[in-house]
Amino acid sequence: MDKLDSKQPIRVGVLGFGGLGQAAARVLSSKREMKFVATADLHGYLYQPDGINSDQAIKAHQDKGSIGHLGQLSENSIKELIQLAEVDGYFLALPNLPNTFISDVVDIFQAVGWRGVLVDALKRTSALELMLLKQESLQKAEITYLSGCGATPGLLTAAANIAAQSYSEVHQVEITFGVGIANWESYKATIREDIGHLAEFSIEQARTMTDDEIKLLLQSRNGILKLENMEHADDLMLERLGICSREQVKVGGIVDTYNAKKPLSTNVKVTGRTFEGKISTHTFILGDETSMAANVCGPAFGYLKSGFTLHQKKIYGIFTAAEIMPQFVT
Ligand code: NAD
């Protein structure tokens, strides 16, 4: 517990400096318990042990296209950064295309002998399945890994776990999200991966589409992506906890890529039967003013803090966002 007890900030890195990575940097700039010291994008990395100025980093990225212009340009940025930097925990704000990408990044951490806390915000059930296979190797590497720590899976899955406690039997968990972003290019990986969830597209097709093709697709739908029955790891997380079977979990939503206003209120509905035989539904609705970035980055750091508590108790291996309570970061 030394860091949290001694009030020394936890040294945090953010891998990926796109939409979520930059939002994560802004979230960290107001935290006392965490210090943002390292980040990487596709073309470079930045390590400043005394703390990175988030505004300066975001401006450098916007002006020059890579954080490496402020730090170090590199085509092997993740490996070089994690070997060099003294970091207690990383948020992986990286694309997960192909579906093995995050899993491959975790292999790099293990290969270089890094130890600490990692959190991701991955989405697909099959991606979480790959991560769960790493239980033993993560334990051996002394890494505490929390997976699916965004909004969905993440915040809403954890809320579903809490809501389920009123029931003897859970019948359905229905997650419906509304996302509004003014410009799809601010969240390229998120939109690309959402396209991979559309019935007409495979993940591989979404991965190889050019930016112009994505722009045309969005134009043809007036900027709206309507997503139904998505392959989302909320199902596996709730099934692992014995709350319900994965078929009873439904995830879908609407993403408006032309408007920052949410097209609908993000919510999770949990229906079940109480011990008295009453059927009821709990509904947890997120405030419309909270952006996707707020609902992903807030939980990601809340889980990172919980990961620390576990790591300091020498509890290593993989956990999901539904089985650990995030801790509020001040
Ligand atoms: P983005 O495209 O805006 O940014 C991705 C960043 O990763 C960029 O900085 C890019 O340079 C960097 N990157 C790509 N390949 C790299 C490599 N090999 N080495 C180093 N850096 C590399 O992405 P985004 O929209 O911020 O999304 C990030 C992830 O968050 C996506 O996988 C998305 O699905 C996920 N997400 C999860 C939730 C949730 O609720 N769970 C919600 C939204 C987004």
PDB file of C-alpha atoms and ligand atoms in Angstrom, residues 15-22 40-44 61 65 75-78 91-97 101-102 105 120-123 148-154 184-191 193-194 232 292 295-296, ligand 1:
ATOM      1  CA  LEU A  15      -0.991   3.943 -24.373  1.00  0.00           C
ATOM      2  CA  GLY A  16      -2.741   5.398 -27.405  1.00  0.00           C
ATOM      3  CA  PHE A  17      -3.061   9.169 -27.692  1.00  0.00           C
ATOM      4  CA  GLY A  18      -6.182   9.426 -29.858  1.00  0.00           C
ATOM      5  CA  GLY A  19      -9.686  10.354 -28.726  1.00  0.00           C
ATOM      6  CA  LEU A  20      -9.717   8.410 -25.489  1.00  0.00           C
ATOM      7  CA  GLY A  21      -5.993   8.788 -24.788  1.00  0.00           C
ATOM      8  CA  GLN A  22      -6.236  12.588 -24.971  1.00  0.00           C
ATOM      9  CA  ALA A  40       2.655   6.577 -26.766  1.00  0.00           C
ATOM     10  CA  ASP A  41       0.980   6.659 -30.142  1.00  0.00           C
ATOM     11  CA  LEU A  42       1.695   4.818 -33.376  1.00  0.00           C
ATOM     12  CA  HIS A  43       4.697   7.005 -34.249  1.00  0.00           C
ATOM     13  CA  GLY A  44       6.338   7.870 -30.964  1.00  0.00           C
ATOM     14  CA  HIS A  61      -0.129  16.007 -31.094  1.00  0.00           C
ATOM     15  CA  GLY A  65       0.453  14.436 -35.717  1.00  0.00           C
ATOM     16  CA  GLU A  75       8.019   2.886 -34.929  1.00  0.00           C
ATOM     17  CA  ASN A  76       8.234   0.591 -31.900  1.00  0.00           C
ATOM     18  CA  SER A  77       6.879   3.081 -29.409  1.00  0.00           C
ATOM     19  CA  ILE A  78       5.137   0.799 -26.913  1.00  0.00           C
ATOM     20  CA  PHE A  91      -4.440   2.548 -19.333  1.00  0.00           C
ATOM     21  CA  LEU A  92      -4.454   0.854 -22.761  1.00  0.00           C
ATOM     22  CA  ALA A  93      -6.457   3.336 -24.865  1.00  0.00           C
ATOM     23  CA  LEU A  94      -5.479   1.501 -28.031  1.00  0.00           C
ATOM     24  CA  PRO A  95      -7.489   0.205 -30.979  1.00  0.00           C
ATOM     25  CA  ASN A  96      -8.351  -3.460 -30.838  1.00  0.00           C
ATOM     26  CA  LEU A  97      -8.174  -4.185 -34.542  1.00  0.00           C
ATOM     27  CA  PHE A 101      -4.160  -6.367 -30.813  1.00  0.00           C
ATOM     28  CA  ILE A 102      -4.509  -5.704 -27.066  1.00  0.00           C
ATOM     29  CA  VAL A 105       0.448  -5.640 -26.542  1.00  0.00           C
ATOM     30  CA  ASP A 120      -8.067  -1.855 -20.923  1.00  0.00           C
ATOM     31  CA  ALA A 121     -11.405  -0.713 -22.345  1.00  0.00           C
ATOM     32  CA  LEU A 122     -11.812  -3.542 -24.823  1.00  0.00           C
ATOM     33  CA  LYS A 123     -15.253  -4.362 -26.123  1.00  0.00           C
ATOM     34  CA  GLY A 148     -13.223  -4.260 -19.990  1.00  0.00           C
ATOM     35  CA  CYS A 149     -12.966  -1.148 -17.807  1.00  0.00           C
ATOM     36  CA  GLY A 150     -14.676   1.425 -20.073  1.00  0.00           C
ATOM     37  CA  ALA A 151     -18.377   2.316 -20.177  1.00  0.00           C
ATOM     38  CA  THR A 152     -19.739  -0.844 -21.812  1.00  0.00           C
ATOM     39  CA  PRO A 153     -18.257  -3.192 -20.912  1.00  0.00           C
ATOM     40  CA  GLY A 154     -17.217  -1.502 -17.686  1.00  0.00           C
ATOM     41  CA  TRP A 184     -15.747  10.750 -36.275  1.00  0.00           C
ATOM     42  CA  GLU A 185     -12.038  11.456 -36.798  1.00  0.00           C
ATOM     43  CA  SER A 186     -11.669  12.291 -33.087  1.00  0.00           C
ATOM     44  CA  TYR A 187     -12.442   8.651 -32.263  1.00  0.00           C
ATOM     45  CA  LYS A 188     -11.288   6.738 -35.316  1.00  0.00           C
ATOM     46  CA  ALA A 189     -10.754   3.340 -33.669  1.00  0.00           C
ATOM     47  CA  THR A 190     -14.063   3.493 -31.816  1.00  0.00           C
ATOM     48  CA  ILE A 191     -16.041   4.215 -34.996  1.00  0.00           C
ATOM     49  CA  GLU A 193     -14.743  -1.005 -34.486  1.00  0.00           C
ATOM     50  CA  ASP A 194     -18.431  -0.027 -34.324  1.00  0.00           C
ATOM     51  CA  HIS A 232     -19.907  -7.248 -26.267  1.00  0.00           C
ATOM     52  CA  MET A 292     -18.480   8.737 -23.857  1.00  0.00           C
ATOM     53  CA  ASN A 295     -17.833   7.413 -18.957  1.00  0.00           C
ATOM     54  CA  VAL A 296     -14.821   5.474 -20.249  1.00  0.00           C
TER      55      VAL A 296
HETATM   56  P1  NAD B   1      -8.229   6.458 -31.683  1.00  0.00           P
HETATM   57  O1  NAD B   1      -8.207   5.911 -33.058  1.00  0.00           O
HETATM   58  O2  NAD B   1      -8.743   7.838 -31.490  1.00  0.00           O
HETATM   59  O3  NAD B   1      -6.757   6.402 -31.037  1.00  0.00           O
HETATM   60  C1  NAD B   1      -5.980   5.244 -31.073  1.00  0.00           C
HETATM   61  C2  NAD B   1      -4.546   5.619 -30.653  1.00  0.00           C
HETATM   62  O4  NAD B   1      -3.753   4.435 -30.629  1.00  0.00           O
HETATM   63  C3  NAD B   1      -3.865   6.595 -31.612  1.00  0.00           C
HETATM   64  O5  NAD B   1      -3.127   7.545 -30.863  1.00  0.00           O
HETATM   65  C4  NAD B   1      -2.901   5.698 -32.386  1.00  0.00           C
HETATM   66  O6  NAD B   1      -1.747   6.399 -32.862  1.00  0.00           O
HETATM   67  C5  NAD B   1      -2.530   4.698 -31.301  1.00  0.00           C
HETATM   68  N1  NAD B   1      -1.964   3.465 -31.854  1.00  0.00           N
HETATM   69  C6  NAD B   1      -2.473   2.685 -32.850  1.00  0.00           C
HETATM   70  N2  NAD B   1      -1.638   1.652 -33.101  1.00  0.00           N
HETATM   71  C7  NAD B   1      -0.592   1.784 -32.239  1.00  0.00           C
HETATM   72  C8  NAD B   1       0.610   1.065 -32.024  1.00  0.00           C
HETATM   73  N3  NAD B   1       0.906  -0.047 -32.727  1.00  0.00           N
HETATM   74  N4  NAD B   1       1.471   1.497 -31.078  1.00  0.00           N
HETATM   75  C9  NAD B   1       1.201   2.612 -30.354  1.00  0.00           C
HETATM   76  N5  NAD B   1       0.077   3.335 -30.506  1.00  0.00           N
HETATM   77  C10 NAD B   1      -0.800   2.934 -31.453  1.00  0.00           C
HETATM   78  O7  NAD B   1      -9.027   5.412 -30.750  1.00  0.00           O
HETATM   79  P2  NAD B   1     -10.190   5.715 -29.704  1.00  0.00           P
HETATM   80  O8  NAD B   1     -11.417   6.097 -30.443  1.00  0.00           O
HETATM   81  O9  NAD B   1      -9.642   6.586 -28.637  1.00  0.00           O
HETATM   82  O10 NAD B   1     -10.481   4.227 -29.117  1.00  0.00           O
HETATM   83  C11 NAD B   1      -9.542   3.485 -28.366  1.00  0.00           C
HETATM   84  C12 NAD B   1     -10.175   2.169 -27.936  1.00  0.00           C
HETATM   85  O11 NAD B   1     -11.166   2.384 -26.942  1.00  0.00           O
HETATM   86  C13 NAD B   1     -10.871   1.395 -29.052  1.00  0.00           C
HETATM   87  O12 NAD B   1     -10.440   0.055 -29.042  1.00  0.00           O
HETATM   88  C14 NAD B   1     -12.339   1.457 -28.692  1.00  0.00           C
HETATM   89  O13 NAD B   1     -13.093   0.344 -29.101  1.00  0.00           O
HETATM   90  C15 NAD B   1     -12.263   1.523 -27.181  1.00  0.00           C
HETATM   91  N6  NAD B   1     -13.488   2.076 -26.584  1.00  0.00           N
HETATM   92  C16 NAD B   1     -14.072   1.400 -25.565  1.00  0.00           C
HETATM   93  C17 NAD B   1     -15.247   1.861 -24.999  1.00  0.00           C
HETATM   94  C18 NAD B   1     -15.906   1.136 -23.876  1.00  0.00           C
HETATM   95  O14 NAD B   1     -16.896   1.637 -23.336  1.00  0.00           O
HETATM   96  N7  NAD B   1     -15.438  -0.024 -23.460  1.00  0.00           N
HETATM   97  C19 NAD B   1     -15.836   3.032 -25.485  1.00  0.00           C
HETATM   98  C20 NAD B   1     -15.208   3.722 -26.504  1.00  0.00           C
HETATM   99  C21 NAD B   1     -14.025   3.237 -27.052  1.00  0.00           C
END
